[in-house]
PDB file of C-alpha atoms and ligand atoms in Angstrom:
ATOM      1  CA  MET A 197      33.080  25.035 -46.542  1.00  0.00           C
ATOM      2  CA  THR A 198      29.407  25.899 -46.500  1.00  0.00           C
ATOM      3  CA  LYS A 199      26.865  24.051 -44.404  1.00  0.00           C
ATOM      4  CA  ASN A 200      23.627  23.320 -46.182  1.00  0.00           C
ATOM      5  CA  TYR A 201      20.313  22.828 -44.413  1.00  0.00           C
ATOM      6  CA  ILE A 202      16.932  21.555 -45.377  1.00  0.00           C
ATOM      7  CA  THR A 203      13.756  21.849 -43.358  1.00  0.00           C
ATOM      8  CA  GLU A 204      11.617  18.808 -42.839  1.00  0.00           C
ATOM      9  CA  THR A 205       8.587  18.119 -40.702  1.00  0.00           C
ATOM     10  CA  ILE A 206       8.953  15.107 -38.463  1.00  0.00           C
ATOM     11  CA  THR A 207       5.934  13.508 -36.899  1.00  0.00           C
ATOM     12  CA  LYS A 208       6.672  11.402 -33.885  1.00  0.00           C
ATOM     13  CA  GLU A 209       4.585   9.705 -31.255  1.00  0.00           C
ATOM     14  CA  VAL A 210       5.267  10.717 -27.661  1.00  0.00           C
ATOM     15  CA  SER A 211       3.579   9.588 -24.495  1.00  0.00           C
ATOM     16  CA  LYS A 212       2.217  12.379 -22.394  1.00  0.00           C
ATOM     17  CA  HIS A 213       1.374  12.129 -18.701  1.00  0.00           C
ATOM     18  CA  ILE A 214      -2.136  13.551 -18.555  1.00  0.00           C
ATOM     19  CA  SER A 215      -3.412  12.503 -15.164  1.00  0.00           C
ATOM     20  CA  SER A 216      -2.691  10.605 -11.975  1.00  0.00           C
ATOM     21  CA  THR A 217      -4.939   8.404  -9.934  1.00  0.00           C
ATOM     22  CA  CYS A 218      -4.454   8.499  -6.186  1.00  0.00           C
ATOM     23  CA  ASN A 219      -3.407   5.031  -5.055  1.00  0.00           C
ATOM     24  CA  LYS A 220      -5.219   5.526  -1.746  1.00  0.00           C
ATOM     25  CA  CYS A 221      -8.627   7.005  -2.623  1.00  0.00           C
ATOM     26  CA  GLY A 222      -8.738   6.248  -6.354  1.00  0.00           C
ATOM     27  CA  VAL A 223      -9.583   9.802  -7.430  1.00  0.00           C
ATOM     28  CA  GLU A 224      -8.125  10.743 -10.801  1.00  0.00           C
ATOM     29  CA  LYS A 225      -6.654  14.215 -11.162  1.00  0.00           C
ATOM     30  CA  GLU A 226      -6.159  15.476 -14.681  1.00  0.00           C
ATOM     31  CA  PHE A 227      -3.059  17.477 -15.400  1.00  0.00           C
ATOM     32  CA  GLU A 228      -3.186  20.835 -17.099  1.00  0.00           C
ATOM     33  CA  GLN A 229      -0.595  21.893 -19.584  1.00  0.00           C
ATOM     34  CA  VAL A 230       0.002  25.602 -19.915  1.00  0.00           C
ATOM     35  CA  ASP A 231       2.771  26.365 -22.390  1.00  0.00           C
ATOM     36  CA  ASP A 232       5.658  24.092 -21.387  1.00  0.00           C
ATOM     37  CA  TYR A 233       4.615  23.686 -17.791  1.00  0.00           C
ATOM     38  CA  ILE A 234       2.429  20.830 -16.574  1.00  0.00           C
ATOM     39  CA  PHE A 235       0.356  21.511 -13.481  1.00  0.00           C
ATOM     40  CA  ASN A 236      -0.075  18.218 -11.706  1.00  0.00           C
ATOM     41  CA  ASN A 237      -3.035  19.506  -9.726  1.00  0.00           C
ATOM     42  CA  TYR A 238      -1.801  18.517  -6.318  1.00  0.00           C
ATOM     43  CA  SER A 239      -0.941  14.935  -7.118  1.00  0.00           C
ATOM     44  CA  HIS A 240       2.286  13.725  -5.517  1.00  0.00           C
ATOM     45  CA  ARG A 241       4.528  10.898  -6.634  1.00  0.00           C
ATOM     46  CA  ILE A 242       6.107   8.955  -3.777  1.00  0.00           C
ATOM     47  CA  ASN A 243       9.177   6.811  -4.543  1.00  0.00           C
ATOM     48  CA  VAL A 244      10.515   4.237  -2.121  1.00  0.00           C
ATOM     49  CA  GLU A 245      13.674   2.181  -2.630  1.00  0.00           C
ATOM     50  CA  PHE A 246      14.139  -0.762  -0.315  1.00  0.00           C
ATOM     51  CA  GLU A 247      17.701  -1.404   0.718  1.00  0.00           C
ATOM     52  CA  GLU A 248      19.681  -4.511   1.443  1.00  0.00           C
ATOM     53  CA  GLY A 249      18.366  -6.458   4.401  1.00  0.00           C
ATOM     54  CA  SER A 250      14.752  -5.451   3.960  1.00  0.00           C
ATOM     55  CA  ILE A 251      12.310  -8.222   3.106  1.00  0.00           C
ATOM     56  CA  TYR A 252      11.489  -6.009   0.099  1.00  0.00           C
ATOM     57  CA  GLU A 253      15.195  -5.747  -0.824  1.00  0.00           C
ATOM     58  CA  ASN A 254      15.828  -4.277  -4.258  1.00  0.00           C
ATOM     59  CA  GLN A 255      12.168  -3.435  -4.792  1.00  0.00           C
ATOM     60  CA  ARG A 256      11.224   0.059  -5.824  1.00  0.00           C
ATOM     61  CA  TRP A 257       7.746   1.166  -5.050  1.00  0.00           C
ATOM     62  CA  ALA A 258       6.173   4.231  -6.563  1.00  0.00           C
ATOM     63  CA  PHE A 259       2.697   5.494  -6.022  1.00  0.00           C
ATOM     64  CA  ASP A 260       0.663   8.663  -6.314  1.00  0.00           C
ATOM     65  CA  LEU A 261      -1.245  10.356  -3.568  1.00  0.00           C
ATOM     66  CA  CYS A 262      -3.618  13.264  -3.957  1.00  0.00           C
ATOM     67  CA  GLU A 263      -2.846  16.130  -1.611  1.00  0.00           C
ATOM     68  CA  GLU A 264      -5.788  15.320   0.662  1.00  0.00           C
ATOM     69  CA  CYS A 265      -4.589  11.735   1.185  1.00  0.00           C
ATOM     70  CA  LEU A 266      -0.974  12.852   1.613  1.00  0.00           C
ATOM     71  CA  VAL A 267      -1.894  15.377   4.298  1.00  0.00           C
ATOM     72  CA  ALA A 268      -4.190  12.850   5.997  1.00  0.00           C
ATOM     73  CA  LEU A 269      -1.305  10.351   6.074  1.00  0.00           C
ATOM     74  CA  VAL A 270       1.213  12.864   7.441  1.00  0.00           C
ATOM     75  CA  ARG A 271      -1.270  13.877  10.138  1.00  0.00           C
ATOM     76  CA  THR A 272      -0.979  10.296  11.489  1.00  0.00           C
ATOM     77  CA  PHE A 273       2.808  10.605  11.914  1.00  0.00           C
ATOM     78  CA  SER A 274       4.339  10.823  15.386  1.00  0.00           C
ATOM     79  CA  GLU A 275       7.340  12.751  14.039  1.00  0.00           C
ATOM     80  CA  ALA A 276       7.263  15.645  11.591  1.00  0.00           C
ATOM     81  CA  PRO A 277       8.556  14.974   8.092  1.00  0.00           C
ATOM     82  CA  GLU A 278      11.684  16.848   7.062  1.00  0.00           C
ATOM     83  CA  GLY A 279      11.002  20.157   5.416  1.00  0.00           C
ATOM     84  CA  ILE A 280       7.541  20.738   6.837  1.00  0.00           C
ATOM     85  CA  GLN A 281       6.965  24.341   7.859  1.00  0.00           C
ATOM     86  CA  ALA A 282       7.635  25.002  11.527  1.00  0.00           C
ATOM     87  CA  ASN A 283       8.397  27.873  13.866  1.00  0.00           C
ATOM     88  CA  LYS A 284      10.949  27.841  16.695  1.00  0.00           C
ATOM     89  CA  TYR A 285       8.824  25.223  18.452  1.00  0.00           C
ATOM     90  CA  PRO A 286       8.791  22.403  15.872  1.00  0.00           C
ATOM     91  CA  ARG A 287       7.053  19.867  18.138  1.00  0.00           C
ATOM     92  CA  GLU A 288       4.165  22.232  18.914  1.00  0.00           C
ATOM     93  CA  SER A 289       4.043  23.374  15.290  1.00  0.00           C
ATOM     94  CA  PHE A 290       3.655  19.826  14.082  1.00  0.00           C
ATOM     95  CA  GLU A 291       1.068  18.948  16.742  1.00  0.00           C
ATOM     96  CA  HIS A 292      -0.990  21.950  15.610  1.00  0.00           C
ATOM     97  CA  PHE A 293      -0.629  20.833  11.982  1.00  0.00           C
ATOM     98  CA  LYS A 294      -1.791  17.341  12.943  1.00  0.00           C
ATOM     99  CA  LEU A 295      -4.905  18.764  14.600  1.00  0.00           C
ATOM    100  CA  THR A 296      -5.838  21.320  11.949  1.00  0.00           C
ATOM    101  CA  GLY A 297      -3.903  20.529   8.764  1.00  0.00           C
ATOM    102  CA  GLU A 298      -2.586  24.091   8.861  1.00  0.00           C
ATOM    103  CA  PHE A 299       0.506  25.910  10.051  1.00  0.00           C
ATOM    104  CA  ASP A 300       0.196  28.387  12.921  1.00  0.00           C
ATOM    105  CA  GLU A 301       3.241  30.591  13.248  1.00  0.00           C
ATOM    106  CA  PHE A 302       2.619  31.002  16.976  1.00  0.00           C
ATOM    107  CA  SER A 303       2.127  27.373  18.045  1.00  0.00           C
ATOM    108  CA  GLY A 304       3.975  26.872  21.306  1.00  0.00           C
ATOM    109  CA  TYR A 305       4.569  30.584  21.906  1.00  0.00           C
ATOM    110  CA  SER A 306       3.621  32.034  25.266  1.00  0.00           C
ATOM    111  CA  GLU A 307       1.394  35.100  25.162  1.00  0.00           C
ATOM    112  CA  SER A 308       4.356  37.328  26.060  1.00  0.00           C
ATOM    113  CA  GLU A 309       6.544  35.823  23.295  1.00  0.00           C
ATOM    114  CA  LYS A 310       3.750  36.321  20.772  1.00  0.00           C
ATOM    115  CA  GLU A 311       3.247  39.898  21.918  1.00  0.00           C
ATOM    116  CA  GLU A 312       6.992  40.557  21.647  1.00  0.00           C
ATOM    117  CA  VAL A 313       7.080  39.282  18.040  1.00  0.00           C
ATOM    118  CA  LEU A 314       4.015  41.314  17.090  1.00  0.00           C
ATOM    119  CA  ASN A 315       5.458  44.453  18.712  1.00  0.00           C
ATOM    120  CA  LYS A 316       8.742  44.017  16.818  1.00  0.00           C
ATOM    121  CA  ARG A 317       6.750  43.783  13.585  1.00  0.00           C
ATOM    122  CA  LYS A 318       4.837  46.948  14.444  1.00  0.00           C
ATOM    123  CA  GLU A 319       8.107  48.761  15.190  1.00  0.00           C
ATOM    124  CA  TYR A 320       9.589  47.561  11.912  1.00  0.00           C
ATOM    125  CA  LEU A 321       6.542  48.683   9.949  1.00  0.00           C
ATOM    126  CA  ALA A 322       6.566  52.059  11.724  1.00  0.00           C
ATOM    127  CA  LYS A 323      10.242  52.541  10.788  1.00  0.00           C
ATOM    128  CA  GLN A 324       9.481  51.616   7.183  1.00  0.00           C
ATOM    129  CA  GLN A 325       6.581  54.063   7.107  1.00  0.00           C
ATOM    130  CA  ALA A 326       8.750  56.806   8.620  1.00  0.00           C
ATOM    131  CA  PHE A 327      11.348  56.174   5.926  1.00  0.00           C
ATOM    132  CA  ILE A 328       8.698  56.352   3.190  1.00  0.00           C
ATOM    133  CA  ASP A 329       7.260  59.535   4.722  1.00  0.00           C
ATOM    134  CA  ARG A 330      10.671  61.240   4.530  1.00  0.00           C
ATOM    135  CA  PHE A 331      10.392  61.233   0.739  1.00  0.00           C
ATOM    136  CA  LYS A 332       6.843  62.510   0.496  1.00  0.00           C
ATOM    137  CA  CYS A 333       6.401  65.881  -1.099  1.00  0.00           C
TER     138      CYS A 333
HETATM  139 ZN1  LIG B  83      -6.423  10.465  -2.533  1.00  0.00          ZN
END
């Protein structure tokens, strides 16, 4: 049995997400499409599902926040959100983030701990360089 094919052009209407408006500040961020990837330009969708017992039971809220508003909101938190970058002192890391909006790998470190880490890095780099130098002509 032989399969037979024809080629036809199909025109169909599709909806395309082209921008998001921050629910907090109202700024609209346009999306950029490059090939098959859509850059959402630092707009974040937040989904909340209210469970049984809540006065909002069975409601699902969804809203968009621009990155500036999201970071500003998180900086008001008393506890760090899961997944946020931290070093071995998560409390101090998060407090530094709340003050500056940035991560400092040495938040909470004593001067001697910081020096120890930096010295280990120097030693590691020196070993790497020595290894590389072994193969130089
Ligand atoms: Zn915003």
